[in-house]
Structure formats: C-alpha cells, structure tokens
C-alpha cells in the first residue's frame, strides 16, 4: 500500500499547486511572513538569471533558421529591460534623495526641536512608516491591537523603508559637503532611532505565536542594515544608535526564545474550533501547518535566534530547524490523537487520524518549504501510521460485520445470546452491514484518492467473505438488493468528500 499512498500524496501536492494554504480554517490565522516587497534594490540581472539559459536555448534554435539576428535582437531586448529596471530603481532612489535635500536644513546646527520633529515625520511618512512615531505602548500603533493583515502590511513597509533609507544614505553620502554630511548623520540618527521603536515594542509584548513570527520578520533587517549604517557614519559600538540596535536585537532574541519555548503549550491550548464530527481534517492542522511554513521561511533569522540558544553562531543550515519542526508537528499529532478519543463511533477515530495524518504529510512533504527541515525517516513513519490507521479502521468497523459470516455460528466459545443471534448469520450480517453503511456514508474523507483507497479496501475485505458464504450455502436465496454487485455498489457510496 506504500506505493499507492505515496502516489496519493504526490497527486494531492500537484492539485494544490505544490503549496500549502496558510490560512486558518476556523477564524484567525497565522501572520504571513513579513518579507518585504522589492524596493528596487535587486538588479535586473538577478531577475533574468534563471530564465536566461532557457531563453538562449530557444534563441539558438531560431538562429539556425534565421541566422544570428535573433541572438542580437534578444541581447538588445534584454539590455533594454535591464536598463529600464535600473532606471526605475534610480527614479525611486532619486525621489527620496530630493526629499532628503529639502529636509536636511532642519537637521543642521543649531538644532530647532520643533522643526526637526516635523521634518522627521515628513521623512518617515514618505516611506509609509510615519506611524512609528506614534507608538506610545507595545504594538504597531497607539497601543491598539491591529488586524493581522494590517500588521503584515506595516512589517513589510517597515523592512522596505529601512533597506531603502540605508541605500539613500549610502548613495548620497558621497555627494554632500561636510556640513550636509553632519546634517545627514543627524537625520540618520533620528530615523534609525524611530525605526527601532517597532522592534522594541515587539520585544516587550507577551509571548504568543504571532509575536514569534513578527520577531523573525524584524530580526534580519535590523541585523543587516544597522552594521552598514555604522560603517557608513563611523559609529563605534558605544555610539547611541549602535548600542540601541545591539540592545534591541538582544531583547528581540530573548523574546523570540521565550515564544519558541512556549510553542508546544500554544499548540496544546490554542483550539478555538469545534471538533469535526465527520472525521474530516481538523482546522488546527491548516492553521498550525501554515504557521510552521511561515516560521521556516525566515530560516536565516530562525537559525541565528535558535543558534543563540545553544551559543552557536555558525552559518545557518537546515539542521537548526530539523528537530524544532519535527517536535512541533509531533506535538500537534499528539493533540489530535487525544482529541480523537471524543469520537465514539467504531472506526471514526481511525478515519479522523487518517485524514489528519495525510493532510499533515501533504503540507509538510514533497515540495514544501518544510521538507528540508524534516528527516527522510519522517515520511516513512507517517506512511506506516497511515497503513496502521487503515488496518485499525477495518478491525473496528468491518471485522465485526464479516464475523457473522466467518464464525458467528460456529464458535463454541461464544455466549448463548450470540449463538441465538447467529442462528441466522446472514440476517445478522445484513443488519450489521446496513448499520455500518448508513453510519459511514456521512463520514468525510476529503481527498478523493484516499477515499477511493478506503472504499476499495472495504470492498476487497467484505465482498469475498459474502461471496464465499453464498457459495458454501447454495440453498440460500439471495433477495433483491442483496447480490454481491449490489452490496459492492453500496460500499462505493461510503464517505463524503
């Protein structure tokens, strides 16, 4: 059955586009990774890099028919596109440079606090991060609790603004007079101080799953940008900006480590959804697997934050998240096992665990970002579990049904009640069969391939027993609706999608 289950998983991945829906099925969902949009800093060569070989292959084929003109044309087209991308990038930076020149006089000596405050607000608002000045309490605003999408938008805008500011300061630094450079440094000090506010606010928040994702989103921009600014303006370790950045990063790491330590408790307690009664995938699977995906997509931040826990500061690698991801998924699976005990019907618990284990595998393996964080043995263990759930489902649901045909009337050790009940084993079989079918028609197996495997497994177990009984008892007249073909058709109607 291994091969068939592997095929089911692969087909499920293809049908879902090889990805995973990160949204929650029951209300709130984890924040998406706070990866910032491009601020124009990526070169057009990088954007073309992966497609260039394929483009040249097609161009060379055409060249054999038309000569070398196609290659020349393709090069010219590429040069135009590269030039256009660079022009857009230059326009983007130039716009901020023009704003900076207009605001620099407010940061020249002697300082006027009101003028500087107004200029700083104007400067940050131009990057869509003016809100950082309004932070009066922990949170990304005036202490209010922001909706998830707005929080994502602000984190993205913050990271993009920080990167663009660094580039504007770096490019313009070479073209200013000494007095203007001094004013520029004052602007940089004020800007970076304001940009550290959200990081400090996140570090001060209480432990929560969303806080860990936000901390991972914020860590890389701060750790990458502030050292560049320190070199640019010759800020030593004792400079207020360098010291503040170092202290803020340390607080962020400590906060993230606390959140990481609390994750298993969150997984066990964060269940605002009702328990599915048809055996379908629990909404928590969609929520938490989406959360894990968001978490590992910040793998560099994840490495350095978790590396601090063990004093490890070497280059990041997948092994840093290997045990963490496996541990968190195992915790989720344990919770599902506990909750499945509430499902009373024989076999429903196994169908529930089968659906959820299959859903976890589809979201964690074969093309997912989680795949590199899981040991190859991890998939084999889940395949074993899936086979075990199918066997246990058959034992719980259908072994008692075929028992009436196989040994119900011949077992000497059975009770007197059982012997009386099985004086007509075929009638008892029909009754048990109809009860099982009527109950399981409303059970849910969302994956069509997995649903087909279960139906075939049931049919291949029940129908041969029934056929053999009829062959061993030719005196039995099969009533209408009781032929092997008709019973097999009823089994094809088991489970909803």
Coordinates of C-alpha atoms in Angstrom, one line a residue:
X1 CA 0.0 0.0 0.0
X2 CA 3.1 2.3 0.4
X3 CA 3.3 3.0 -3.3
X4 CA -0.4 3.9 -3.6
X5 CA -0.3 6.2 -0.6
X6 CA 2.9 7.9 -1.9
X7 CA 1.0 8.4 -5.2
X8 CA -1.9 9.9 -3.4
X9 CA 0.3 12.4 -1.6
X10 CA 2.1 13.4 -4.8
X11 CA -1.2 13.9 -6.6
X12 CA -2.5 16.0 -3.7
X13 CA 0.5 18.2 -3.9
X14 CA 0.0 18.7 -7.6
X15 CA -3.6 19.5 -7.2
X16 CA -2.8 22.2 -4.6
X17 CA -0.1 23.7 -6.8
X18 CA 2.7 22.2 -4.7
X19 CA 2.0 24.7 -1.9
X20 CA 0.1 25.0 1.2
X21 CA -2.8 27.2 2.2
X22 CA -1.6 29.1 5.2
X23 CA -4.8 30.5 6.3
X24 CA -6.8 29.2 9.1
X25 CA -9.9 27.1 8.7
X26 CA -11.5 28.3 11.9
X27 CA -11.1 32.0 12.3
X28 CA -7.8 33.7 12.9
X29 CA -4.7 32.5 11.0
X30 CA -1.0 33.0 11.5
X31 CA 0.6 36.1 10.1
X32 CA 2.2 35.7 6.8
X33 CA 6.0 36.0 6.6
X34 CA 6.9 39.6 6.7
X35 CA 9.0 39.5 3.6
X36 CA 9.2 43.0 2.2
X37 CA 8.4 43.7 -1.4
X38 CA 11.2 44.7 -3.7
X39 CA 12.4 48.2 -3.2
X40 CA 14.2 48.2 -6.4
X41 CA 17.5 47.1 -4.9
X42 CA 17.5 43.8 -6.8
X43 CA 19.3 44.1 -10.1
X44 CA 17.6 43.1 -13.3
X45 CA 20.4 40.6 -13.9
X46 CA 19.2 38.7 -10.9
X47 CA 15.7 38.7 -12.2
X48 CA 16.8 37.4 -15.6
X49 CA 19.3 34.9 -14.3
X50 CA 17.1 31.8 -14.1
X51 CA 15.4 32.3 -17.4
X52 CA 18.4 33.3 -19.5
X53 CA 19.6 29.8 -20.3
X54 CA 16.2 28.7 -21.5
X55 CA 15.8 31.9 -23.5
X56 CA 19.2 31.4 -25.2
X57 CA 18.2 27.8 -26.0
X58 CA 15.1 28.8 -27.9
X59 CA 17.0 31.7 -29.5
X60 CA 19.8 29.4 -30.7
X61 CA 17.1 27.2 -32.3
X62 CA 15.7 30.1 -34.2
X63 CA 19.1 31.3 -35.1
X64 CA 19.7 28.1 -37.1
X65 CA 16.9 29.1 -39.4
X66 CA 17.2 32.9 -39.5
X67 CA 20.9 33.5 -38.8
X68 CA 22.4 35.4 -36.0
X69 CA 20.0 38.3 -36.0
X70 CA 17.8 36.6 -33.3
X71 CA 20.7 36.5 -30.8
X72 CA 21.5 40.1 -31.4
X73 CA 17.8 41.1 -31.1
X74 CA 17.5 39.1 -27.8
X75 CA 20.5 40.8 -26.4
X76 CA 19.2 44.2 -27.3
X77 CA 15.8 43.4 -25.8
X78 CA 17.5 42.2 -22.6
X79 CA 19.7 45.3 -22.4
X80 CA 16.6 47.5 -22.8
X81 CA 14.8 45.6 -20.0
X82 CA 17.8 45.7 -17.7
X83 CA 18.2 49.4 -18.4
X84 CA 14.5 50.1 -17.7
X85 CA 14.7 48.3 -14.4
X86 CA 17.8 50.3 -13.4
X87 CA 16.1 53.5 -14.5
X88 CA 13.1 52.7 -12.3
X89 CA 15.4 51.9 -9.4
X90 CA 17.3 55.2 -9.9
X91 CA 14.0 57.1 -10.1
X92 CA 12.9 55.5 -6.8
X93 CA 16.1 56.4 -5.0
X94 CA 16.3 59.9 -6.7
X95 CA 12.8 60.7 -5.4
X96 CA 13.9 60.1 -1.8
X97 CA 17.2 62.0 -2.4
X98 CA 15.2 65.0 -3.5
X99 CA 13.1 64.8 -0.3
X100 CA 16.2 64.4 1.8
X101 CA 17.8 67.6 0.3
X102 CA 14.7 69.6 1.2
X103 CA 14.7 68.3 4.8
X104 CA 18.5 68.4 5.6
X105 CA 18.4 72.1 6.6
X106 CA 16.1 71.2 9.5
X107 CA 18.9 68.9 10.9
X108 CA 21.7 71.3 10.5
X109 CA 23.2 73.1 13.6
X110 CA 21.9 74.9 15.6
X111 CA 19.1 72.4 16.2
X112 CA 15.4 73.5 16.4
X113 CA 13.5 70.7 18.0
X114 CA 10.1 71.5 16.5
X115 CA 11.5 71.9 13.0
X116 CA 13.4 68.6 13.4
X117 CA 10.3 66.7 14.6
X118 CA 8.2 68.0 11.7
X119 CA 11.0 67.2 9.2
X120 CA 11.4 63.7 10.6
X121 CA 7.7 63.0 10.5
X122 CA 7.7 64.1 6.8
X123 CA 10.7 62.0 6.0
X124 CA 9.3 58.8 7.6
X125 CA 5.8 59.4 6.1
X126 CA 7.4 59.4 2.6
X127 CA 8.4 55.8 3.3
X128 CA 4.9 54.9 4.6
X129 CA 6.2 54.4 8.1
X130 CA 5.2 57.6 9.8
X131 CA 3.2 55.5 12.3
X132 CA 6.5 54.5 14.1
X133 CA 6.5 58.0 15.7
X134 CA 3.0 57.4 17.2
X135 CA 4.0 54.3 19.1
X136 CA 3.1 55.0 22.8
X137 CA 2.6 51.5 24.0
X138 CA 3.6 47.9 22.9
X139 CA 2.1 47.5 19.5
X140 CA 2.3 48.8 15.9
X141 CA 0.3 52.0 16.6
X142 CA -1.1 53.9 19.5
X143 CA -1.3 50.8 21.7
X144 CA -4.3 49.3 19.7
X145 CA -4.4 45.7 18.6
X146 CA -4.1 45.8 14.8
X147 CA -5.7 43.3 12.5
X148 CA -3.4 40.6 11.1
X149 CA -3.3 42.0 7.6
X150 CA -2.5 45.5 8.7
X151 CA 0.2 44.2 10.9
X152 CA 1.7 42.3 8.0
X153 CA 1.5 45.5 5.8
X154 CA 3.3 47.6 8.4
X155 CA 6.1 45.0 9.0
X156 CA 6.6 44.8 5.2
X157 CA 6.6 48.6 4.8
X158 CA 9.0 48.9 7.8
X159 CA 11.5 46.4 6.4
X160 CA 11.3 48.0 2.9
X161 CA 11.8 51.5 4.3
X162 CA 14.8 50.5 6.4
X163 CA 16.5 49.0 3.4
X164 CA 15.7 52.0 1.1
X165 CA 16.9 54.5 3.7
X166 CA 20.2 52.7 4.0
X167 CA 20.7 52.9 0.2
X168 CA 19.7 56.6 0.1
X169 CA 22.2 57.5 2.9
X170 CA 24.9 55.4 1.2
X171 CA 24.5 56.9 -2.3
X172 CA 24.1 60.5 -1.2
X173 CA 26.9 60.4 1.4
X174 CA 29.5 60.7 -1.3
X175 CA 28.0 63.9 -2.9
X176 CA 27.5 66.2 0.1
X177 CA 29.5 69.0 1.7
X178 CA 30.9 68.4 5.2
X179 CA 28.1 70.5 6.7
X180 CA 25.5 68.5 4.8
X181 CA 27.1 65.2 5.9
X182 CA 26.8 66.3 9.5
X183 CA 23.1 67.1 8.9
X184 CA 22.7 63.8 7.1
X185 CA 24.1 62.0 10.1
X186 CA 21.6 63.7 12.4
X187 CA 18.8 62.7 10.1
X188 CA 20.2 59.1 10.1
X189 CA 20.4 59.0 13.9
X190 CA 16.8 60.3 14.2
X191 CA 15.5 58.0 11.6
X192 CA 17.1 54.8 12.9
X193 CA 16.1 55.6 16.4
X194 CA 12.5 55.9 15.3
X195 CA 12.8 52.7 13.2
X196 CA 13.9 50.7 16.2
X197 CA 10.7 51.5 18.1
X198 CA 8.6 48.7 16.5
X199 CA 11.4 46.2 17.3
X200 CA 11.4 47.2 20.9
X201 CA 7.7 47.2 21.0
X202 CA 7.5 43.6 19.7
X203 CA 10.2 42.5 22.2
X204 CA 8.1 43.9 25.0
X205 CA 4.9 42.1 24.0
X206 CA 3.8 39.0 25.9
X207 CA 4.7 35.6 24.5
X208 CA 2.4 34.4 21.6
X209 CA 2.8 32.6 18.3
X210 CA 2.2 35.7 16.2
X211 CA 4.9 37.5 18.2
X212 CA 7.5 34.9 17.2
X213 CA 6.7 35.3 13.5
X214 CA 7.0 39.1 13.8
X215 CA 10.3 38.8 15.7
X216 CA 11.7 36.6 12.9
X217 CA 10.5 39.1 10.3
X218 CA 12.2 42.0 12.1
X219 CA 15.5 40.3 13.1
X220 CA 17.2 40.1 9.6
X221 CA 16.5 43.8 8.5
X222 CA 18.0 45.2 11.8
X223 CA 20.9 42.8 11.9
X224 CA 21.8 43.5 8.3
X225 CA 21.1 47.2 7.9
X226 CA 22.4 48.8 11.1
X227 CA 26.0 47.5 10.8
X228 CA 26.1 49.0 7.3
X229 CA 25.0 52.4 8.6
X230 CA 27.5 52.1 11.5
X231 CA 30.3 51.7 8.9
X232 CA 28.9 54.5 6.7
X233 CA 28.9 57.1 9.5
X234 CA 31.8 55.6 11.5
X235 CA 29.6 54.8 14.5
X236 CA 31.5 52.8 17.0
X237 CA 30.0 50.1 19.3
X238 CA 29.4 52.8 22.0
X239 CA 27.5 55.2 19.7
X240 CA 23.9 55.6 20.8
X241 CA 22.5 54.1 17.6
X242 CA 24.9 51.1 17.6
X243 CA 24.3 50.4 21.3
X244 CA 20.5 50.8 20.9
X245 CA 20.4 48.4 17.9
X246 CA 22.5 45.8 19.8
X247 CA 20.3 46.0 22.9
X248 CA 17.1 45.9 20.8
X249 CA 18.3 42.8 18.9
X250 CA 19.3 41.1 22.2
X251 CA 15.8 41.8 23.6
X252 CA 14.2 40.5 20.4
X253 CA 16.2 37.3 20.5
X254 CA 15.3 36.8 24.2
X255 CA 11.6 37.4 23.4
X256 CA 11.7 35.0 20.4
X257 CA 13.3 32.3 22.5
X258 CA 10.6 32.6 25.1
X259 CA 8.0 32.3 22.4
X260 CA 9.7 29.3 21.0
X261 CA 9.8 27.7 24.4
X262 CA 6.0 28.3 24.7
X263 CA 5.1 27.0 21.3
X264 CA 4.2 23.5 22.4
X265 CA 2.0 24.9 25.1
X266 CA 0.3 27.1 22.5
X267 CA -0.2 24.1 20.2
X268 CA -1.9 22.2 23.0
X269 CA -4.1 25.1 24.1
X270 CA -4.9 27.2 21.0
X271 CA -8.1 25.4 19.8
X272 CA -10.9 27.9 19.2
X273 CA -12.5 25.4 16.7
X274 CA -15.2 22.8 17.3
X275 CA -14.2 19.2 16.9
X276 CA -15.2 17.8 13.5
X277 CA -17.8 15.1 13.9
X278 CA -17.4 13.5 10.5
X279 CA -13.7 12.6 10.7
X280 CA -12.6 15.4 8.4
X281 CA -9.3 17.3 8.8
X282 CA -9.3 19.4 12.0
X283 CA -9.0 23.2 11.3
X284 CA -6.0 23.3 13.6
X285 CA -4.0 21.3 11.0
X286 CA -4.5 24.0 8.4
X287 CA -3.7 26.7 11.0
X288 CA -0.6 25.3 12.6
X289 CA 1.0 23.8 9.4
X290 CA 0.6 27.3 7.8
X291 CA 2.2 28.7 10.9
X292 CA 5.2 26.4 10.7
X293 CA 5.6 27.3 7.0
X294 CA 5.7 31.0 7.9
X295 CA 8.2 30.3 10.6
X296 CA 10.7 28.3 8.5
X297 CA 10.6 30.8 5.5
X298 CA 12.5 33.1 7.8
X299 CA 15.2 30.4 8.0
X300 CA 18.2 32.8 8.4
X301 CA 16.5 34.6 11.3
X302 CA 15.4 31.3 12.7
X303 CA 18.9 29.9 12.7
X304 CA 20.5 32.9 14.4
X305 CA 17.8 33.2 17.0
X306 CA 17.8 29.5 17.8
X307 CA 21.5 29.4 17.5
X308 CA 21.8 31.9 20.3
X309 CA 20.0 29.3 22.5
X310 CA 23.0 27.0 22.1
X311 CA 25.7 29.6 21.7
X312 CA 26.0 28.6 18.1
X313 CA 26.8 31.4 15.6
X314 CA 27.9 29.4 12.6
X315 CA 26.5 29.7 9.1
X316 CA 22.8 28.7 9.0
X317 CA 21.7 25.3 7.9
X318 CA 18.5 23.2 7.7
X319 CA 19.7 21.1 10.7
X320 CA 19.0 24.0 13.0
X321 CA 15.3 23.7 12.4
X322 CA 15.2 20.0 11.9
X323 CA 14.4 18.9 15.5
X324 CA 12.2 22.0 16.1
X325 CA 9.9 21.4 13.2
X326 CA 9.7 17.7 13.9
X327 CA 9.0 18.4 17.5
X328 CA 6.2 20.9 16.8
X329 CA 4.5 18.6 14.3
X330 CA 4.7 15.7 16.7
X331 CA 3.1 17.8 19.4
X332 CA 0.3 18.7 17.0
X333 CA -0.2 15.0 16.1
X334 CA -0.3 14.1 19.8
X335 CA -3.0 16.6 20.4
X336 CA -5.0 15.2 17.5
X337 CA -4.7 11.7 19.0
X338 CA -6.0 13.0 22.3
X339 CA -8.9 14.8 20.7
X340 CA -9.8 11.8 18.6
X341 CA -10.9 9.9 21.7
X342 CA -14.0 12.0 21.7
X343 CA -15.2 10.3 18.5
X344 CA -17.4 7.4 19.7
X345 CA -18.4 5.5 16.6
X346 CA -16.2 2.4 15.9
X347 CA -13.8 3.3 13.1
X348 CA -14.4 7.1 13.1
X349 CA -11.4 7.8 15.3
X350 CA -9.2 6.0 12.8
X351 CA -10.7 7.8 9.8
X352 CA -10.1 11.1 11.6
X353 CA -6.5 10.3 12.3
X354 CA -6.0 9.0 8.7
X355 CA -7.4 12.3 7.2
X356 CA -5.3 14.5 9.5
X357 CA -2.0 12.5 9.1
X358 CA -2.5 12.6 5.3
X359 CA -3.1 16.3 5.4
X360 CA 0.0 17.0 7.5
X361 CA 2.1 14.9 5.1
X362 CA 0.8 16.8 2.1
X363 CA 1.6 20.1 3.7
X364 CA 5.0 19.1 5.1
X365 CA 6.5 17.0 2.3
X366 CA 7.1 16.9 -1.5
X367 CA 7.9 20.4 -2.5
X368 CA 7.0 22.2 0.7
X369 CA 9.4 24.6 2.5
X370 CA 9.1 22.3 5.5
X371 CA 10.5 19.4 3.6
X372 CA 14.2 20.4 4.1
X373 CA 13.5 20.6 7.9
X374 CA 12.3 17.0 8.2
X375 CA 14.4 13.8 8.3
X376 CA 13.7 11.4 5.4
X377 CA 12.6 8.8 8.0
X378 CA 9.8 11.2 9.0
X379 CA 7.8 10.4 5.9
X380 CA 8.2 6.6 6.3
X381 CA 6.9 6.8 9.8
X382 CA 3.8 8.6 8.7
X383 CA 3.3 6.1 5.9
X384 CA 3.4 3.4 8.5
X385 CA 0.9 5.2 10.5
X386 CA -1.5 5.7 7.6
X387 CA -1.4 1.9 6.9
X388 CA -2.0 1.3 10.6
X389 CA -5.0 3.6 10.7
X390 CA -6.5 1.8 7.7
X391 CA -6.0 -1.6 9.4
X392 CA -7.4 -0.4 12.7
X393 CA -10.4 1.1 10.8
X394 CA -11.1 -2.2 9.2
X395 CA -10.8 -4.0 12.5
X396 CA -13.1 -1.6 14.3
X397 CA -15.7 -1.2 11.6
X398 CA -15.8 -4.2 9.3
X399 CA -14.3 -7.1 11.1
X400 CA -17.4 -7.3 13.3
X401 CA -19.6 -7.3 10.2
X402 CA -17.9 -10.2 8.4
X403 CA -17.6 -12.0 11.7
X404 CA -21.2 -13.1 11.3
X405 CA -20.3 -14.9 8.1
X406 CA -17.0 -16.3 9.1
X407 CA -17.5 -17.7 12.5
X408 CA -20.6 -16.3 14.1
X409 CA -22.5 -19.5 14.3
X410 CA -19.5 -21.9 14.6
X411 CA -17.5 -20.5 17.5
X412 CA -18.2 -22.8 20.5
X413 CA -16.9 -20.2 23.0
X414 CA -19.5 -17.6 22.1
X415 CA -22.2 -16.7 24.6
X416 CA -25.7 -18.1 24.4
X417 CA -27.0 -14.7 23.3
X418 CA -24.5 -14.6 20.5
X419 CA -25.4 -18.2 19.4
X420 CA -29.1 -17.3 19.3
X421 CA -28.4 -14.2 17.4
X422 CA -26.3 -16.1 14.9
X423 CA -28.7 -18.9 14.2
X424 CA -29.4 -16.8 11.1
X425 CA -25.9 -15.4 10.3
X426 CA -26.9 -14.0 7.0
X427 CA -29.6 -11.9 8.6
X428 CA -27.2 -10.7 11.3
X429 CA -24.7 -9.8 8.6
X430 CA -27.2 -7.8 6.6
X431 CA -28.2 -5.9 9.7
X432 CA -24.6 -5.1 10.6
X433 CA -23.8 -4.2 7.0
X434 CA -26.7 -1.8 6.7
X435 CA -25.9 -0.1 10.0
X436 CA -22.2 0.4 9.0
X437 CA -23.1 1.7 5.6
X438 CA -25.7 4.1 6.8
X439 CA -23.4 5.5 9.5
X440 CA -20.3 5.8 7.3
X441 CA -22.0 7.5 4.3
X442 CA -21.8 10.8 6.1
X443 CA -18.2 10.4 7.3
X444 CA -15.8 12.6 5.4
X445 CA -12.6 11.7 3.5
X446 CA -11.8 14.9 1.6
X447 CA -9.0 13.6 -0.6
X448 CA -10.6 11.7 -3.5
X449 CA -7.7 9.2 -3.9
X450 CA -7.6 8.4 -0.3
X451 CA -11.4 8.0 -0.3
X452 CA -11.1 5.5 -3.2
X453 CA -8.4 3.5 -1.4
X454 CA -10.7 3.1 1.7
X455 CA -13.7 2.1 -0.4
X456 CA -11.7 -0.5 -2.3
X457 CA -10.1 -1.8 0.9
X458 CA -13.6 -2.3 2.4
X459 CA -15.0 -3.9 -0.7
X460 CA -12.0 -6.3 -1.0
X461 CA -12.5 -7.4 2.6
X462 CA -16.2 -7.7 2.8
X463 CA -17.4 -8.9 -0.6
X464 CA -15.1 -12.0 -0.9
X465 CA -16.5 -13.2 2.5
X466 CA -20.0 -12.7 1.4
X467 CA -19.4 -14.4 -2.0
X468 CA -17.8 -17.3 -0.3
X469 CA -20.7 -17.7 2.2
X470 CA -23.2 -17.8 -0.7
X471 CA -21.1 -20.4 -2.5
X472 CA -20.9 -22.5 0.7
X473 CA -24.7 -22.2 1.2
X474 CA -26.3 -22.7 -2.3
X475 CA -29.7 -23.2 -0.6
X476 CA -29.8 -19.5 0.3
X477 CA -32.0 -17.5 -1.9
X478 CA -30.5 -14.0 -2.4
X479 CA -33.1 -11.4 -2.0
X480 CA -33.4 -8.4 -4.3
X481 CA -30.8 -5.8 -3.4
X482 CA -28.5 -8.4 -1.8
X483 CA -26.4 -9.6 -4.7
X484 CA -22.6 -9.1 -4.4
X485 CA -22.8 -6.4 -7.1
X486 CA -25.5 -4.5 -5.2
X487 CA -23.6 -4.7 -1.9
X488 CA -20.4 -3.6 -3.6
X489 CA -22.3 -0.6 -5.0
X490 CA -23.4 0.4 -1.5
X491 CA -19.7 0.3 -0.4
X492 CA -18.8 2.7 -3.3
X493 CA -21.1 5.3 -1.6
X494 CA -19.2 5.3 1.6
X495 CA -17.8 8.6 2.8
X496 CA -18.4 12.1 1.6
X497 CA -15.8 14.4 0.1

